[in-house]
Amino acid sequence: MARGQHGSQHAQDRTDRIDRTDQVDRPSRRRVLELCAVSLAVGASGTGCSLLSTSPQGKKRDAGKTAQAKGAEAPMLARQVEAGKLPPVRRRLPKKPLVVKPAERIGRYGGTWHAAMLGADTAWLDRTIGYDPLLRWRPGARTFDREQVVPGVAESFEVNADASEYTFRLREGMRWSDGEPFTADDIVFAYEDVLLNKKISPVLAAAYLAGGRPARISRTDTYGFKVTFDEPNALFAQRMATKAYGLDLVKHPRHYLSKFHEKYSEDADRLARKGKFTDWVALFGAKRDRWANPELPTLDAWVITNAVGTGDRVVATRNPYYWKVDPDGSQLPYLDEFVNSVVSDPEVMLLKATNGEFDFQERTITSLRNKPVLARSRDKGHYRFLDMVNANMNTAIISLNLCHKDPVKREIFRNRDFRVGLSHAINRREIIVAAYQRQGTPAQPAPRPESAFYDRQLATQYTEYDVGLANQHLDRAGYRERDRSGVRLGPDGSPIRFVVEIASQDYGFGWANVMDLVRGYWRAVGVDMSVHAEDGSLFYERKDANTFDAVVWQGDVGGMDPRLEPRYYMPYRDESNFALPWAEWYQTRGAGGEEPPEAVRRQMSLYDQMTATADADEQNRLLHEVVAMAREQFYAIGICLPPKGYSIVRNDFHNVPTMMIESDYPEPGPTNPEQYFTTRQ
C-alpha cells in the first residue's frame, strides 16, 4: 500500500492510496466467526481453551501479567445476545474492522475506567472517549504531516497529485451505536444539511474551503464518497484527524437527526415548540450535542448514559456495535464502562487521586504544584507517573485585545512599543521560581526548540527583565506623562487601566498567581492592570463577544508543528485571542469580522499558499516565513516554555503507553483508549 508522498513526487501522474495503520493485519472473517462460536459457548463464565489464549502459539503466561482467555465479545454483550436483545457479534462488526495493536499486550474484558473532570469540562470527554474521527493520528506522532495520518472511521483514502480531490472508503457493514447502518449517506447529510446549512452553521470551517470556495462532497456508492476542491487543499487529510474537524462528518446520524431538520420533517417546528425550544434550529442543536443528549447514536467506543450537567458524574457504557477489534479478532473496547466524576473543586479531585480512585487522569490536577503531593501518595494510591512529552509552547500567553471596541484601548494595545515595554517589565525567572517549581525557560509564544520550525529570535525577543528598557519603550510609545499615583496617561489623558481575564479552571498553570506577579511588575512601570478570574463558560462568552481588555490562555497548540494551528502566530481562528475580529475576517474571507492591516493580510496570504501546495518542502518554506513574520507583529506576550508534564495511571490499569504527547494532539485519544484494560479486583 502506497504512502502519501511529498516533494517532486507529487508531480507524478498518480494518486496516493492510504489504508495503512499502526494496527496489525486484520483477522479473517472466518477467524471472527470462529471466535463468535466459542464466545457463545463460553458465555459469561470467563473460561476458555487454547484457541482463545492470549499467548503466542497458545503458550501459558504468568496469570498476574496477562489477561484471561476471552471470546469474540464482552461477557455483558454475550449475555444480551443469548437473551435475544442483541444480534450476534459477527453481525455487529463491519466486514473489515479496524484492528488495534495493544500498547503492551492483549487485554481482558470487564471493569471500569474511573476519572474526573472539573465542572462541565467536556474537552476531557473529547480527548478520552470522544476521539474517533474520520482519519486519526498515528500513536506517538510528533508532527502533523500527512505521513502521520492513518485510517480511522474511514477504511482507506486516496489523494490525487495536487491534493484537490480526496476519495474515501468507509467500512462495509459498520453501524451506529443503535444498530443502524453507517454509510456515505450520513457523510453527505452531515456536510450538505448541517455544515452547509447557514441556519445551523453560519460559517463554514476553513478546513472545507480552498481558494475561499467550499468543497463538494459526493456519494460514489453506499460506502464511498469523494471530496473535491476547486484548488488544492493540502492539509485536508490532517484536518480530518483533528478533534476540531475530524468528527464533523461522522457525528451526525442521518436516520436520527433528520427527524428534527426542517428539510426532512414537517414536524420539526412542532417538536421544537413541544420541547420549549425557540425553533427547529435550536432543537436540532440540542439533539446533535453529543455530551448533552444520551439518545444521540455514536461511533465511539462508549456511549454516555446521562447528560453532562445532570449529576455528579458522567457514565458511558460500551457500544455493542463498536467497529474495532484486537489482534485476536475480539471486539473492543475491553472496558465495560467509563465513569467520570464531576467535581467543582480541584482540591477534591486531588484528594480522590491520592486515594487511588482514578485509573488514568491527566487533566486539571497534574500540575507541577501538585506533583510532590501526588508523589508522596503513589504507594497508598497504587498509581505511577506517566511522562508526557510536552508539545505545548507556553504556560501563559497574555493577549491584549488589538481589536478592542474602545478606540482608546485599541490604540494603546496596538502600539507595539507598549507591548514590548510590558514584556520587558516581566520578571519571568521569578515567576518560574514562584509558580513553576523552578522548571521552565523564559519564552514568547513560538514553536518549541525541538520543532523544525523553531525561531530563536521569536522565542526569546523581549524576554529580558529590564525595568529601564521597559520604561524606555513605554515612553517611546507616547505615554510618558503620569498621574499623581504614577500611572501613565493614555492618548485621551486618562490613566492607563485595564483588566486581564483568566479562567478559574487554570489546568494547573497557576494563572492567578502568575498574573498577580505580573500586575505588580506592570504597576512598577506605570501601568495599572487588575486580574479577574471567572468560570470558563463566562470567560468564553466574554471572549467570543470581544468584550474583554486582555485574556490569558496556555500555548496548547503550535509547539511542535504549527501548520494546522498557527493561532498565536497570525490571526487564524476564534482562539487567536489577540485579534478575534481579524481572525473572523480571515475565516469568512471578508464576509465578517474586521479587515486587518496590510502586513497581517500578507501573512494570511502566505499561509493560504502553504495550504494550497502539496509539495512538502514548499509547505515548510512558506510556514517558516509565516512564523518569521510573527516576530515583527509581536501579537501576544508569553511567560515561559512549559517543562515536561505527567499523568497518573493506576498500577493495575494497562495498555496506556509509557510515553504520551501532551498537547492539542489530543491525548490520550490517539493512543486508542479502547484497548486499555484493568486487572483491578
XYZ file of C-alpha atoms in Angstrom:
681
model
C 0.000 0.000 0.000
C 1.456 3.299 -1.030
C 2.169 6.002 1.457
C 1.440 9.631 0.698
C 4.492 11.160 -0.982
C 5.959 14.636 -0.715
C 8.084 16.981 -2.777
C 8.558 16.452 -6.500
C 6.907 13.041 -6.329
C 3.556 14.822 -6.169
C 4.028 15.789 -9.778
C 3.746 12.174 -10.830
C 0.538 11.243 -12.599
C -0.913 9.071 -9.862
C -2.835 9.138 -6.617
C -1.732 8.126 -3.134
C -3.761 5.264 -1.713
C -3.721 5.258 2.047
C -5.234 2.419 4.019
C -2.258 1.890 6.288
C -2.455 1.948 10.053
C -0.332 1.300 13.097
C -2.670 -1.512 13.870
C -1.925 -5.078 12.733
C -3.166 -7.301 9.916
C -6.903 -7.748 10.016
C -8.243 -11.085 11.269
C -10.030 -13.085 8.630
C -13.805 -13.209 8.557
C -13.526 -16.918 9.314
C -11.405 -16.179 12.395
C -14.043 -13.766 13.704
C -16.775 -16.350 13.135
C -14.752 -19.000 14.971
C -14.358 -16.681 17.928
C -18.054 -15.854 17.857
C -18.937 -19.517 18.165
C -16.543 -20.007 21.046
C -17.863 -16.848 22.699
C -21.381 -18.266 22.746
C -20.080 -21.466 24.278
C -18.007 -19.674 26.873
C -20.762 -17.216 27.728
C -20.104 -15.230 30.844
C -18.018 -17.857 32.583
C -14.680 -16.237 31.744
C -13.123 -19.628 30.931
C -11.884 -20.818 27.581
C -9.475 -23.043 25.681
C -6.216 -22.712 23.777
C -7.997 -21.185 20.807
C -8.677 -18.129 22.929
C -5.294 -17.923 24.614
C -3.667 -14.511 24.566
C -0.218 -16.087 24.432
C 1.640 -16.719 21.156
C 1.169 -20.317 19.935
C -1.170 -20.872 22.871
C 1.614 -20.863 25.489
C 0.629 -20.007 29.022
C 1.623 -16.676 30.514
C 2.021 -15.619 34.110
C -1.513 -15.144 35.419
C -0.501 -11.940 37.109
C 0.922 -10.445 33.938
C -1.585 -11.350 31.274
C -5.270 -11.225 30.597
C -7.704 -14.088 30.951
C -8.934 -16.092 27.963
C -11.811 -14.434 26.163
C -14.191 -14.838 23.274
C -15.106 -12.519 20.438
C -17.126 -10.152 22.601
C -17.544 -8.902 26.145
C -19.468 -11.207 28.518
C -22.032 -8.465 29.190
C -22.827 -8.380 25.463
C -22.765 -12.171 25.109
C -25.496 -12.345 27.739
C -27.600 -9.877 25.750
C -27.105 -11.972 22.609
C -28.184 -15.088 24.495
C -31.279 -13.232 25.740
C -32.156 -12.178 22.202
C -31.578 -8.483 22.892
C -28.622 -8.151 20.511
C -27.659 -9.800 17.227
C -24.505 -11.967 17.211
C -21.208 -10.088 17.164
C -20.494 -11.213 13.590
C -23.492 -9.120 12.516
C -22.467 -6.168 14.658
C -18.940 -5.802 13.268
C -18.094 -4.347 9.861
C -16.721 -6.621 7.150
C -13.224 -5.221 7.745
C -12.992 -3.968 11.329
C -10.054 -1.811 12.289
C -7.522 -3.935 14.171
C -5.839 -2.199 17.096
C -2.396 -3.327 18.220
C -2.270 -3.218 22.039
C 0.355 -0.973 23.600
C 1.534 -3.784 25.914
C -0.457 -6.979 25.442
C -3.831 -8.468 24.660
C -6.285 -7.369 27.323
C -9.312 -8.827 29.003
C -12.918 -7.799 29.189
C -14.645 -6.041 32.037
C -14.064 -3.294 34.531
C -14.367 0.468 34.639
C -12.159 3.423 33.803
C -12.518 5.875 36.699
C -11.585 9.518 36.041
C -12.830 13.024 36.834
C -13.351 16.441 35.338
C -13.744 19.929 36.760
C -17.262 21.143 36.075
C -18.549 20.798 32.532
C -15.092 20.235 31.066
C -16.325 18.351 28.016
C -12.920 18.788 26.361
C -11.761 15.990 28.683
C -14.503 13.759 27.276
C -13.480 14.722 23.732
C -9.963 13.544 24.482
C -10.732 10.348 26.404
C -13.863 8.735 24.964
C -14.664 11.040 22.058
C -11.758 10.743 19.633
C -12.904 8.572 16.728
C -12.570 10.882 13.717
C -12.776 10.134 10.005
C -8.976 9.761 9.983
C -6.701 9.709 13.016
C -3.177 10.485 14.166
C -0.672 7.689 14.345
C 0.023 6.892 18.038
C 3.087 8.841 19.156
C 3.046 11.302 16.249
C 5.010 14.489 16.959
C 4.463 16.270 13.653
C 1.348 16.975 11.649
C 2.415 15.979 8.143
C 0.304 13.584 6.111
C 2.585 10.647 6.893
C 1.252 10.731 10.466
C -2.372 10.260 9.349
C -3.848 6.748 9.404
C -7.346 5.376 8.752
C -9.994 5.790 11.396
C -13.699 5.628 10.678
C -12.655 5.583 7.026
C -11.171 2.251 5.958
C -8.907 3.963 3.411
C -8.440 7.188 1.490
C -6.770 8.372 -1.698
C -5.355 11.798 -2.540
C -4.727 12.999 -6.080
C -1.432 14.562 -7.166
C -2.264 18.195 -6.380
C -4.367 17.480 -3.265
C -7.569 18.836 -4.783
C -9.501 15.568 -4.577
C -9.836 13.087 -1.719
C -11.593 9.747 -2.142
C -12.718 7.874 0.972
C -13.841 4.308 1.538
C -15.979 3.573 4.585
C -16.242 0.203 6.331
C -18.884 -2.046 4.837
C -21.331 -3.183 7.490
C -20.332 -0.545 10.049
C -23.160 0.592 12.338
C -24.114 3.388 14.676
C -24.420 2.543 18.374
C -28.158 1.931 17.932
C -27.510 -0.679 15.227
C -28.461 1.427 12.217
C -26.067 1.304 9.213
C -23.378 3.969 8.880
C -22.975 4.855 5.193
C -21.947 7.600 2.801
C -25.474 8.997 3.164
C -24.535 10.055 6.701
C -21.481 11.880 5.347
C -23.480 13.756 2.710
C -26.155 14.653 5.275
C -23.535 15.997 7.686
C -21.984 18.188 5.022
C -24.901 19.387 2.913
C -27.609 19.601 5.567
C -25.564 20.602 8.612
C -22.224 22.206 7.740
C -23.556 23.999 4.640
C -26.865 24.949 6.256
C -26.400 28.591 7.252
C -29.173 28.391 9.840
C -27.276 25.667 11.675
C -23.694 26.603 10.726
C -23.490 30.303 9.768
C -19.804 29.982 8.838
C -18.234 27.014 7.078
C -14.974 25.997 8.739
C -11.789 26.776 6.817
C -10.989 23.054 6.630
C -13.639 22.718 3.922
C -12.511 25.722 1.888
C -9.916 26.134 -0.842
C -9.439 29.464 -2.559
C -12.345 30.755 -0.493
C -14.755 28.274 -2.101
C -16.379 25.323 -0.334
C -15.646 21.696 -1.091
C -18.099 19.477 -2.918
C -18.848 16.115 -1.322
C -20.443 13.452 -3.482
C -21.534 9.899 -2.741
C -19.842 7.371 -5.041
C -21.658 4.324 -3.645
C -23.073 3.066 -0.351
C -19.673 3.117 1.350
C -17.743 5.594 -0.741
C -17.583 9.360 -1.103
C -15.389 11.969 -2.734
C -14.341 15.432 -1.531
C -13.423 17.806 -4.355
C -11.921 21.300 -4.110
C -11.587 23.915 -6.856
C -8.000 24.446 -5.737
C -5.517 22.286 -3.790
C -6.203 21.774 -0.085
C -3.023 20.065 1.041
C -3.943 19.868 4.734
C -7.396 18.317 4.422
C -6.306 14.807 5.436
C -4.535 16.163 8.520
C -7.538 18.259 9.481
C -9.745 15.163 9.264
C -7.564 13.664 12.023
C -8.044 16.551 14.454
C -10.662 16.780 17.157
C -11.605 20.201 15.780
C -12.687 18.961 12.326
C -12.289 15.188 12.134
C -15.654 14.476 13.750
C -17.716 16.884 11.644
C -18.658 14.295 9.039
C -19.024 11.287 11.351
C -21.124 12.520 14.265
C -24.395 13.361 12.520
C -26.522 10.198 12.133
C -28.966 10.959 9.339
C -31.612 8.477 10.461
C -31.846 10.177 13.869
C -31.148 13.872 13.268
C -33.247 14.197 10.105
C -36.340 13.893 12.332
C -35.514 17.347 13.724
C -34.477 19.014 10.439
C -36.974 21.148 8.513
C -35.809 19.699 5.179
C -36.878 16.195 6.181
C -39.581 16.688 8.791
C -42.735 18.780 8.653
C -42.966 18.265 12.408
C -39.616 19.906 13.204
C -41.074 23.214 14.396
C -43.884 21.493 16.285
C -41.357 19.284 18.058
C -39.326 22.385 18.880
C -42.312 24.124 20.464
C -43.212 20.968 22.341
C -39.686 20.816 23.707
C -39.794 24.548 24.581
C -37.169 25.493 22.004
C -37.387 28.739 20.047
C -37.333 26.957 16.677
C -36.209 23.794 14.924
C -32.626 25.084 14.688
C -32.347 25.285 18.482
C -33.915 21.825 18.810
C -31.528 20.410 16.217
C -28.577 21.944 18.052
C -29.628 20.283 21.291
C -30.215 16.928 19.653
C -26.782 16.858 17.996
C -24.902 17.820 21.187
C -23.243 14.515 21.950
C -22.430 15.281 25.595
C -25.896 16.677 26.331
C -28.028 14.101 24.507
C -27.570 10.448 25.538
C -30.033 9.408 22.808
C -27.706 10.531 20.002
C -26.273 7.473 18.214
C -22.489 7.498 18.066
C -19.491 5.660 16.611
C -17.495 5.990 19.842
C -16.350 3.034 21.959
C -18.550 4.081 24.873
C -21.978 5.731 24.833
C -22.985 8.196 27.550
C -25.999 7.209 29.645
C -26.589 10.633 31.195
C -26.031 14.189 30.023
C -23.228 16.365 31.316
C -24.665 18.658 33.975
C -27.347 16.246 35.200
C -25.458 14.729 38.105
C -22.182 14.410 39.929
C -20.777 12.012 37.361
C -20.968 11.098 33.684
C -21.277 7.400 32.894
C -20.595 5.860 29.491
C -21.122 2.185 28.716
C -19.686 0.074 25.916
C -21.014 0.456 22.368
C -22.233 -3.002 21.250
C -21.643 -2.054 17.607
C -18.117 -0.720 18.000
C -16.098 -1.323 14.857
C -12.625 -2.183 16.171
C -11.118 -5.478 17.290
C -7.877 -6.642 18.875
C -5.414 -8.933 17.030
C -7.400 -11.977 18.237
C -10.483 -10.644 16.474
C -12.191 -9.817 19.774
C -14.419 -6.766 19.680
C -13.213 -3.701 21.546
C -13.401 -1.905 23.925
C -12.086 -4.101 26.714
C -13.554 -1.914 29.473
C -17.284 -2.073 30.185
C -17.651 1.482 31.445
C -16.134 4.916 31.717
C -17.214 6.640 34.945
C -16.211 10.272 35.185
C -16.782 12.136 38.449
C -17.795 15.783 38.070
C -16.278 17.952 40.800
C -16.318 21.686 41.428
C -13.115 21.926 43.450
C -9.663 20.891 42.164
C -8.663 20.016 45.733
C -11.421 17.406 45.858
C -10.088 15.937 42.631
C -6.570 15.904 44.073
C -7.786 14.070 47.187
C -9.535 11.470 45.046
C -6.320 10.971 43.107
C -4.174 10.442 46.202
C -6.728 7.913 47.444
C -6.234 5.872 44.273
C -9.720 6.491 42.903
C -8.580 7.231 39.335
C -7.327 4.721 36.777
C -5.917 7.288 34.359
C -6.033 11.043 34.933
C -4.140 13.705 33.043
C -6.145 16.907 33.226
C -6.570 19.647 35.875
C -4.618 18.176 38.806
C -1.382 17.074 37.132
C 0.400 20.360 37.728
C 3.933 20.999 38.930
C 2.459 22.377 42.136
C 0.647 19.109 42.841
C 3.428 16.743 41.811
C 5.082 16.491 45.269
C 1.700 15.722 46.853
C 0.904 13.076 44.262
C 4.416 11.610 44.507
C 4.082 11.048 48.252
C 0.854 9.095 47.778
C 1.923 6.778 44.961
C 2.194 3.688 47.151
C -1.022 4.400 49.038
C -2.925 5.192 45.849
C -1.421 2.325 43.828
C -0.536 4.545 40.879
C 2.510 5.586 38.890
C 3.574 8.653 36.945
C 3.473 8.630 33.160
C 5.800 11.040 31.377
C 4.181 13.406 28.902
C 6.224 14.786 26.014
C 5.189 18.414 26.188
C 4.222 19.791 22.800
C 2.731 22.927 24.371
C 4.835 26.031 23.884
C 3.887 28.417 26.703
C 2.422 28.285 30.182
C 0.603 31.617 29.957
C 0.034 33.813 26.911
C -1.219 37.332 27.620
C -3.291 38.598 24.708
C -4.118 42.297 24.707
C -7.209 42.937 22.595
C -5.821 44.608 19.467
C -9.374 44.966 18.139
C -10.903 46.434 21.295
C -14.276 48.124 20.866
C -12.984 51.100 22.869
C -10.915 53.164 20.390
C -8.575 54.447 23.122
C -7.694 50.994 24.423
C -7.415 49.772 20.860
C -4.844 52.464 20.109
C -2.873 51.664 23.262
C -2.857 47.906 22.742
C -1.907 48.174 19.068
C 1.121 50.257 19.961
C 3.960 47.771 19.552
C 6.279 49.699 21.884
C 3.610 49.433 24.575
C 3.552 45.639 24.260
C 7.357 45.419 24.130
C 7.623 47.588 27.236
C 5.169 45.394 29.141
C 7.138 42.303 28.118
C 10.473 43.674 29.363
C 8.789 44.600 32.663
C 8.017 40.945 33.497
C 10.473 39.084 35.730
C 9.968 35.670 34.167
C 12.654 33.925 36.197
C 10.966 34.996 39.411
C 7.670 33.632 38.072
C 9.326 30.330 37.162
C 10.615 30.000 40.737
C 7.379 31.099 42.408
C 4.783 29.430 40.184
C 6.512 26.603 38.319
C 8.777 24.893 40.855
C 11.878 26.356 39.166
C 11.062 24.470 35.963
C 10.799 26.344 32.702
C 12.598 28.763 30.403
C 11.546 32.368 29.657
C 9.842 32.372 26.268
C 7.429 34.151 23.981
C 4.737 32.274 22.024
C 6.853 30.363 19.486
C 7.491 26.821 18.235
C 9.453 24.751 20.741
C 13.243 24.272 20.417
C 12.640 20.641 19.370
C 10.476 21.783 16.454
C 11.706 22.030 12.873
C 10.070 25.468 12.873
C 11.886 26.816 15.922
C 12.675 30.529 15.554
C 15.105 31.577 18.261
C 14.535 35.294 17.759
C 10.761 34.955 18.030
C 11.047 32.727 21.103
C 13.448 34.945 23.044
C 12.785 38.523 21.956
C 11.851 40.982 24.734
C 12.059 38.303 27.455
C 14.927 40.049 29.283
C 13.765 41.529 32.578
C 14.864 45.156 32.347
C 12.773 47.848 34.030
C 14.839 50.626 32.456
C 14.312 49.216 28.974
C 10.626 48.695 29.715
C 10.255 52.353 30.673
C 12.099 53.431 27.528
C 9.647 51.553 25.300
C 6.620 52.821 27.208
C 7.939 56.388 26.925
C 8.585 55.846 23.219
C 5.020 54.625 22.858
C 3.956 58.163 23.768
C 2.788 57.550 27.315
C 5.473 59.440 29.212
C 3.087 61.572 31.299
C 1.771 60.145 34.594
C -0.884 60.998 37.137
C -0.193 61.672 40.830
C -0.190 57.957 41.638
C 2.410 57.235 38.968
C 0.088 55.671 36.398
C 0.866 56.586 32.811
C -1.666 58.610 30.865
C -3.121 57.320 27.623
C -3.786 59.274 24.413
C -7.006 60.693 25.889
C -5.249 61.900 29.044
C -6.789 59.203 31.251
C -4.740 56.741 33.337
C -3.953 53.502 31.502
C -6.033 50.910 33.330
C -7.322 47.585 32.060
C -8.425 44.133 33.218
C -6.834 40.800 32.372
C -9.372 37.979 32.496
C -8.404 34.407 33.340
C -10.397 31.183 33.554
C -10.671 29.875 37.100
C -10.018 26.396 35.666
C -6.344 27.114 35.007
C -5.442 23.498 34.132
C -2.535 23.558 36.546
C -0.802 26.615 35.098
C -1.387 28.825 38.145
C -2.593 31.817 36.145
C -3.934 33.650 39.207
C -0.523 33.578 40.895
C 1.316 34.387 37.679
C -0.865 37.359 36.834
C -0.741 38.691 40.382
C 3.032 38.927 39.970
C 2.651 40.482 36.514
C 0.251 43.046 37.960
C 2.994 44.197 40.319
C 5.635 44.304 37.582
C 3.435 46.424 35.347
C 2.416 48.749 38.169
C 6.129 49.394 38.760
C 6.422 50.834 35.235
C 3.236 52.890 35.445
C 0.559 50.602 34.012
C -2.457 49.780 36.184
C -3.714 46.266 35.477
C -6.132 44.196 37.529
C -6.889 40.480 37.291
C -10.338 38.934 37.147
C -10.868 35.166 37.413
C -14.141 33.718 36.147
C -15.746 30.403 35.251
C -14.662 29.008 31.907
C -18.118 29.382 30.363
C -18.264 33.101 31.232
C -14.665 33.510 30.107
C -15.521 32.162 26.663
C -18.785 34.074 26.493
C -16.986 37.382 27.024
C -14.084 36.420 24.801
C -16.300 35.354 21.914
C -18.257 38.603 22.210
C -14.983 40.593 22.064
C -15.909 42.426 25.265
C -12.590 41.997 27.080
C -9.418 44.041 27.552
C -6.987 41.139 27.728
C -7.064 37.400 28.427
C -4.640 34.640 29.376
C -4.510 31.136 27.952
C -1.898 28.444 27.546
C 0.095 27.861 24.375
C -1.510 24.487 23.772
C -1.022 24.389 20.003
C 1.726 25.235 17.549
C 4.554 23.989 19.729
C 5.892 21.220 17.516
C 4.214 21.741 14.144
C 2.172 24.918 13.599
C 0.894 24.100 10.128
C -2.580 23.120 11.361
C -2.926 25.638 14.193
C -0.957 28.893 13.800
C -3.374 30.712 16.108
C -0.634 32.526 18.068
C 1.498 33.344 15.030
C -1.270 35.003 12.997
C -4.972 35.825 13.459
C -6.170 32.427 12.338
C -9.322 31.373 14.196
C -11.568 32.063 17.196
C -8.738 31.193 19.591
C -6.420 33.918 18.256
C -7.342 35.940 21.326
C -5.258 38.997 20.456
C -7.386 39.865 17.387
C -10.594 37.860 17.097
C -12.252 40.165 14.512
C -9.190 39.844 12.247
C -9.397 36.066 12.589
C -13.103 36.158 11.747
C -12.310 38.223 8.652
C -9.815 35.554 7.603
C -12.125 32.620 8.304
C -15.073 34.203 6.490
C -12.967 35.549 3.607
C -14.034 39.090 4.390
C -17.723 38.386 4.939
C -17.411 39.102 8.656
C -15.056 40.489 11.234
C -12.661 43.356 10.614
C -10.111 43.730 7.837
C -6.588 43.599 9.296
C -3.624 45.784 8.275
C -1.713 45.004 5.079
C 1.185 43.241 6.839
C -1.222 40.879 8.557
C -3.051 40.204 5.290
C 0.293 39.359 3.694
C 0.926 36.806 6.430
C -2.513 35.291 5.866
C -1.794 35.073 2.146
C 1.430 33.161 2.785
C -0.424 30.703 4.985
C -3.022 30.207 2.246
C -0.226 29.499 -0.219
C 1.160 26.932 2.198
C -2.161 25.085 2.457
C -2.528 25.123 -1.335
C 0.696 23.300 -2.177
C 1.175 19.557 -1.954
C 4.962 19.992 -2.053
C 6.260 19.362 1.483
C 9.427 21.424 1.016
C 7.449 24.398 -0.238
C 4.993 23.994 2.642
C 7.859 24.152 5.118
C 9.439 27.179 3.441
C 6.197 29.154 3.495
C 5.425 28.170 7.072
C 8.881 29.316 8.185
C 8.066 32.677 6.602
C 4.707 32.882 8.385
C 6.416 32.208 11.725
C 9.177 34.718 10.973
C 6.596 37.446 10.289
C 5.205 36.882 13.784
C 8.431 38.393 15.154
C 7.651 41.839 13.802
C 3.953 41.664 14.630
C 4.606 40.528 18.233
C 0.930 39.770 18.722
C 1.000 38.431 22.293
C 3.227 38.192 25.371
C 4.416 34.846 26.725
C 5.832 33.803 30.094
C 7.816 30.576 29.783
C 8.274 27.293 27.985
C 6.418 24.519 29.842
C 8.515 21.748 31.386
C 7.818 18.058 30.877
C 4.352 17.076 32.008
C 2.956 13.929 33.604
C -0.219 11.988 34.248
C -1.173 9.346 36.802
C -2.024 5.734 35.959
C -3.074 3.026 38.408
C -0.693 0.095 38.559
C -3.496 -2.290 37.595
C -4.580 -0.219 34.572
C -2.868 -1.441 31.422
C -2.051 -0.689 27.775
C -1.510 3.001 28.491
C 1.666 3.886 26.531
C 4.740 4.666 28.617
C 5.073 7.978 26.788
C 2.362 10.303 25.539
C 2.272 13.612 23.667
C 0.782 16.422 25.776
C -0.926 18.991 23.569
C -3.992 19.587 21.444
C -2.951 16.300 19.806
C -5.423 15.363 21.605
C -4.029 12.994 24.197
C -4.934 10.326 25.121
C -7.301 9.802 22.161
C -4.752 8.775 19.509
C -3.357 6.069 21.837
C -6.565 4.046 21.335
C -8.177 4.074 24.808
C -10.474 1.270 23.666
C -7.510 -1.112 24.192
C -6.930 -0.011 27.801
C -7.911 -2.662 30.340
C -7.881 -3.209 34.085
C -6.925 -6.062 36.397
C -8.359 -4.286 39.421
C -10.217 -6.733 41.650
